[in-house]
CSV table of C-alpha atoms and ligand atoms in Angstrom, one decimal:
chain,number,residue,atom,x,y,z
A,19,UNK,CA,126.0,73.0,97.4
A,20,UNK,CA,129.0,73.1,99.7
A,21,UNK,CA,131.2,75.6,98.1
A,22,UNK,CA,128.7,77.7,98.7
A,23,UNK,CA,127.3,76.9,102.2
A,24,UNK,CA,131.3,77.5,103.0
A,25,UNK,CA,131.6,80.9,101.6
A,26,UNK,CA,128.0,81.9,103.6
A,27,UNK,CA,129.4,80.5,106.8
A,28,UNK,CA,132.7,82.4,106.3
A,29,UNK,CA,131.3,85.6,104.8
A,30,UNK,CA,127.4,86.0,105.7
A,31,UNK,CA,126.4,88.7,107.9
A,32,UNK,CA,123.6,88.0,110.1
A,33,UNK,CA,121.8,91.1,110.5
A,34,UNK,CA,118.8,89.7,112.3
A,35,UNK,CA,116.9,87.0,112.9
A,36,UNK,CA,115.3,87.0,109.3
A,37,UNK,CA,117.7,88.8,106.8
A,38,UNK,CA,121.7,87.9,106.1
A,39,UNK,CA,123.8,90.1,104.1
A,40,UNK,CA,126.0,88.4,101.3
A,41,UNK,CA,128.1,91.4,100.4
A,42,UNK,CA,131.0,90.3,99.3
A,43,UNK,CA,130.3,87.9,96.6
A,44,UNK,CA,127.1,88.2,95.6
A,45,UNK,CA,124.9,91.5,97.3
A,46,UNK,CA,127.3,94.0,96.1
A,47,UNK,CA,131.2,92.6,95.2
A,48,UNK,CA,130.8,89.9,93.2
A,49,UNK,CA,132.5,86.2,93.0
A,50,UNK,CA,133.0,85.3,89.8
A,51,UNK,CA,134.5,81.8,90.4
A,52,UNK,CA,131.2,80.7,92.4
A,53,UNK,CA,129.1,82.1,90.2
A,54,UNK,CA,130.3,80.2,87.4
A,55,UNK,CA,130.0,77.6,89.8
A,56,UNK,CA,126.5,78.1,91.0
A,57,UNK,CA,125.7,78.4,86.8
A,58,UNK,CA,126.7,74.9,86.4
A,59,UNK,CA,124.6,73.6,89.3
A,60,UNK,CA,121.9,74.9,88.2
A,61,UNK,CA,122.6,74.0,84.3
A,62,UNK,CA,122.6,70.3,85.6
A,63,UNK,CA,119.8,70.1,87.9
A,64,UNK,CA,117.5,72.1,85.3
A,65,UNK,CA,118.6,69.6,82.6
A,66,UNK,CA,115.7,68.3,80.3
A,67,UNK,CA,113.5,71.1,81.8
A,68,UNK,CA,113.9,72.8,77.7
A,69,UNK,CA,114.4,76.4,79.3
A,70,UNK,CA,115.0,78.8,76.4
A,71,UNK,CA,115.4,82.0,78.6
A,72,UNK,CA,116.1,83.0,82.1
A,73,UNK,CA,114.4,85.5,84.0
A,74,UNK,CA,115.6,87.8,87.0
A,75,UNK,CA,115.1,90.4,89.3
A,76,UNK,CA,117.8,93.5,89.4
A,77,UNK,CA,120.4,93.8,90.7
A,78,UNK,CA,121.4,90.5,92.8
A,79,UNK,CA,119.9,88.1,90.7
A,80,UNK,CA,121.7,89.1,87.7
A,81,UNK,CA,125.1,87.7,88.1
A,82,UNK,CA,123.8,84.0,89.0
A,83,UNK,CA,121.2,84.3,86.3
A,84,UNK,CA,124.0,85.4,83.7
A,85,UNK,CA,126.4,82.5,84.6
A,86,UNK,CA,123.6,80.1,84.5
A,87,UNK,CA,122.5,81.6,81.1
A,88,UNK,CA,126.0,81.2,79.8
A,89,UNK,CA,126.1,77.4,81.0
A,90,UNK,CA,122.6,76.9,79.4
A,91,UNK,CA,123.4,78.7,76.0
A,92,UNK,CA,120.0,80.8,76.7
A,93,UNK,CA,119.6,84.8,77.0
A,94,UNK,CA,118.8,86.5,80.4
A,95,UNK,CA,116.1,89.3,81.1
A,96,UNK,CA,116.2,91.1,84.3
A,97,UNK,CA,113.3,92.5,85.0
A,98,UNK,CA,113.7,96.5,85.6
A,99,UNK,CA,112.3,98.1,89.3
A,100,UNK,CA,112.0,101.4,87.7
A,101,UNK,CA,110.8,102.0,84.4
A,102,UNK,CA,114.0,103.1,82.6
A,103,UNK,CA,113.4,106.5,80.6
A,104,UNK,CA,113.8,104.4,77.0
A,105,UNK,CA,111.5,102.1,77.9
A,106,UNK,CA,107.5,103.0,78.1
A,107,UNK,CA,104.7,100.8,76.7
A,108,UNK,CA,105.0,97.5,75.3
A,109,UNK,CA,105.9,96.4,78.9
A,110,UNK,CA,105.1,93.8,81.3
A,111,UNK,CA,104.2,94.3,84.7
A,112,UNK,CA,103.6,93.3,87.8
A,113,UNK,CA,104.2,94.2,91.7
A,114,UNK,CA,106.6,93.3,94.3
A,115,UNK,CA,106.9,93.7,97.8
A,116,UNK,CA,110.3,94.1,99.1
A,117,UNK,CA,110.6,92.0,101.7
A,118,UNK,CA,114.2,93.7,102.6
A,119,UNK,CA,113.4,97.2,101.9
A,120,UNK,CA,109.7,96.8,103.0
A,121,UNK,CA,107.9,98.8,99.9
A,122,UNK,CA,106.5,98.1,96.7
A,123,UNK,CA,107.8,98.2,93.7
A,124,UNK,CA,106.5,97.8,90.2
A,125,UNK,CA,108.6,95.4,88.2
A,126,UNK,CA,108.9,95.8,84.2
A,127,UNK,CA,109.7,93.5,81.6
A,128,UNK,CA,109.6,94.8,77.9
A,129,UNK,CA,107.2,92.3,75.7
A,130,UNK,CA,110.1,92.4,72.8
A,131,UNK,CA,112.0,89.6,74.9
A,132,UNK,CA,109.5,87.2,76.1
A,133,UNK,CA,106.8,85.3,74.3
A,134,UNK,CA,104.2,82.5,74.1
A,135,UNK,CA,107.2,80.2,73.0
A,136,UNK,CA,109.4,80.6,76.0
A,137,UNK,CA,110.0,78.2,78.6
A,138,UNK,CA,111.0,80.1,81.5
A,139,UNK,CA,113.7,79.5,84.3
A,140,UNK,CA,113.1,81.9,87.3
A,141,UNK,CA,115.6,83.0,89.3
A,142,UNK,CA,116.8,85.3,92.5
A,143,UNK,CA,119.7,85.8,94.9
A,144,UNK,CA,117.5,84.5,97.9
A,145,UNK,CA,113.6,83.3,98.0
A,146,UNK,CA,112.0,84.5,101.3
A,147,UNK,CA,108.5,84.9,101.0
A,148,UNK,CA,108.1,84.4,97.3
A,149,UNK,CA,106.9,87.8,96.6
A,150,UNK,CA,109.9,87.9,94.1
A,151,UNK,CA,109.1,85.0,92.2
A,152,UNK,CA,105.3,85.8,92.1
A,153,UNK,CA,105.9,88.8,90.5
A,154,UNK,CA,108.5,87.2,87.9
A,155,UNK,CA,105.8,84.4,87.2
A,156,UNK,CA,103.0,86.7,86.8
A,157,UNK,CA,105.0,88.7,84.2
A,158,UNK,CA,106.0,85.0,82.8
A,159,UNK,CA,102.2,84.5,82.6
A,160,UNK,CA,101.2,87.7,80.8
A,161,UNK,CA,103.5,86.5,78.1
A,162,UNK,CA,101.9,83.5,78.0
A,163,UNK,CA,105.5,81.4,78.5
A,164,UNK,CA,105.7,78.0,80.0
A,165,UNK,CA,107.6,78.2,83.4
A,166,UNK,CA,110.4,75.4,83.9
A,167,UNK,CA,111.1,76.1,86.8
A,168,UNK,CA,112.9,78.4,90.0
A,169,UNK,CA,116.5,78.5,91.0
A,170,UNK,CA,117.3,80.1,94.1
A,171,UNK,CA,120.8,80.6,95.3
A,172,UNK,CA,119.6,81.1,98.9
A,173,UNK,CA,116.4,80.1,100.8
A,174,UNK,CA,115.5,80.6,103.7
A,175,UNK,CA,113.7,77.5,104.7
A,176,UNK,CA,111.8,79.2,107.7
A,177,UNK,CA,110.2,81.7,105.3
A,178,UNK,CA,107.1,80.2,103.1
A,179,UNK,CA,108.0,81.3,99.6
A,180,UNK,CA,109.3,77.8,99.4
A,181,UNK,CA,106.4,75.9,100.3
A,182,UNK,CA,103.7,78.3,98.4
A,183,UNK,CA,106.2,77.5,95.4
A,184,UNK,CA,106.6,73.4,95.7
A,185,UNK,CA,102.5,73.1,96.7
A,186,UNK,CA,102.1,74.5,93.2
A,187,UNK,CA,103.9,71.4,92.4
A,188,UNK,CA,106.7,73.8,90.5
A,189,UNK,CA,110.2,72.8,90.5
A,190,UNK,CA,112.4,74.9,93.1
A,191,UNK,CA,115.7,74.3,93.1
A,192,UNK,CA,118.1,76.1,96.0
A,193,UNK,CA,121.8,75.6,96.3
A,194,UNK,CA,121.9,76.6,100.0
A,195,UNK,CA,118.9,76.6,102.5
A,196,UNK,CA,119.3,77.9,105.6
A,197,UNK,CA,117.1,76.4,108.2
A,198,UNK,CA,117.7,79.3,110.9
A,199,UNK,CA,119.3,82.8,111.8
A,200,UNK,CA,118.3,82.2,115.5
A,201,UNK,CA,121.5,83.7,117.9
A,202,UNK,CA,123.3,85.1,114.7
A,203,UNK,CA,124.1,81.3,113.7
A,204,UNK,CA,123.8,80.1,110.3
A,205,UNK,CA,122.1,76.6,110.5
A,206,UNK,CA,121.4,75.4,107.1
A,207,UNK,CA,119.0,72.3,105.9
A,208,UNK,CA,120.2,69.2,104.8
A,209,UNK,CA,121.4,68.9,101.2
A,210,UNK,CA,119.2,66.5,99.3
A,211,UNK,CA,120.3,63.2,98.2
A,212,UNK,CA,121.8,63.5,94.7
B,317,5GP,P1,110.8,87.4,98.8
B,317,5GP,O1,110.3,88.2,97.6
B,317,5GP,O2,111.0,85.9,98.5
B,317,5GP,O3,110.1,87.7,100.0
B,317,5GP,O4,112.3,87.9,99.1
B,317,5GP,C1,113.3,87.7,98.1
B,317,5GP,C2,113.8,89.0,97.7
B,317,5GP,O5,114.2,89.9,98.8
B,317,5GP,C3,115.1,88.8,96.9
B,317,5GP,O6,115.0,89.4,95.7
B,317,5GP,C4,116.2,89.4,97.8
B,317,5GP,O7,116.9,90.4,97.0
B,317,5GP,C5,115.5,90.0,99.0
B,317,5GP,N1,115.9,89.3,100.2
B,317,5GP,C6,115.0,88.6,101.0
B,317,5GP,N2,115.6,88.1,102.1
B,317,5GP,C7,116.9,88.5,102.0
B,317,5GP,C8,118.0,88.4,102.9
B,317,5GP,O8,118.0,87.7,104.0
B,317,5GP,N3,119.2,88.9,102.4
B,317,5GP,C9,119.3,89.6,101.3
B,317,5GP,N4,120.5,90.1,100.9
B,317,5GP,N5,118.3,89.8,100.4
B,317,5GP,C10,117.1,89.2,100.8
């Protein structure tokens, strides 16, 4: 996606080799024209995929997911990285290891929203190793829910998440992949043909 590859060369911040910051419209201030953007790119290219509900990670995942869940007509559950104090059984759960803040955190989902009748859109600010995802599709498979597929505003190509994903032979779809962080330059994939 262009508009997006744009704002990543004009805004991302390398911080090494491996990680890029995306503060300022979608780590921490938020974009709201892009995201609306980014919601109907992934509204098209999920089309016919019968999603009913997307699922997310807090906190960066949740303004792409919600703008895609608008553009779908579906709800949005972000999954929880502490269990909140109103929230106690009847959850999901499953672990992830934070490939940015290098620990482990338990990931909760509360069974009310998810069930055997779902089919599941996945979704994250970036995809690195795919520790994110794996947690979110475990939690999809406790509920028994069909997974549709994973939308990923950023990947990072030279990470494996991608490849563990697609060699399941599960649709990943990534609006910008970024081929290398090598000398604090942002090279980024090829799009693919439309
Ligand atoms: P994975 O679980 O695929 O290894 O990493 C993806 C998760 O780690 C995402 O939820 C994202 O928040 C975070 N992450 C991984 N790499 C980066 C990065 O380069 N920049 C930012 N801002 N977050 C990242």
């Amino acid at each position: 996606m262009k508009l997006l590859e744009q704002k990543i060369l004009r805004e991302g911040n390398v911080l090494s080799e491996t990680v890029i910051k995306v503060d300022s419209f979608l780590n921490h201030q938020i974009d709201p024209v892009l995201m609306r953007e980014i919601g109907a790119e992934f509204t098209d290219r999920f089309a016919g995929r019968g999603i009913t509900k997307i699922l997310t990670l807090e906190s960066s995942g949740i303004a792409p997911a919600t703008m895609t869940g608008l553009a779908m007509g579906v709800p949005v559950i972000f999954a929880r990285k502490r269990k909140s104090l109103t929230l106690h059984d009847n959850l999901y759960t499953a672990e992830v290891h934070s490939f940015t803040k290098k620990e482990t955190n338990e990931i909760s989902v509360s069974k009310d929203y998810l069930s055997n009748e779902d089919t599941i859109l996945i979704m994250d600010d970036f995809l690195a190793n795919g520790q994110a995802v794996s947690g979110l599709m475990d939690i999809a498979d406790q509920a028994g829910a069909k997974l549709g597929g994973v939308g990923i505003v950023i990947e990072k190509g030279f990470q494996d998440g991608g490849k563990l994903l697609r060699k399941q032979g599960i649709q990943v779809e990534s609006l910008a992949t970024i081929a290398s962080l090598s000398d604090k330059q942002i090279t980024f994939h090829k799009e693919r043909a439309l």
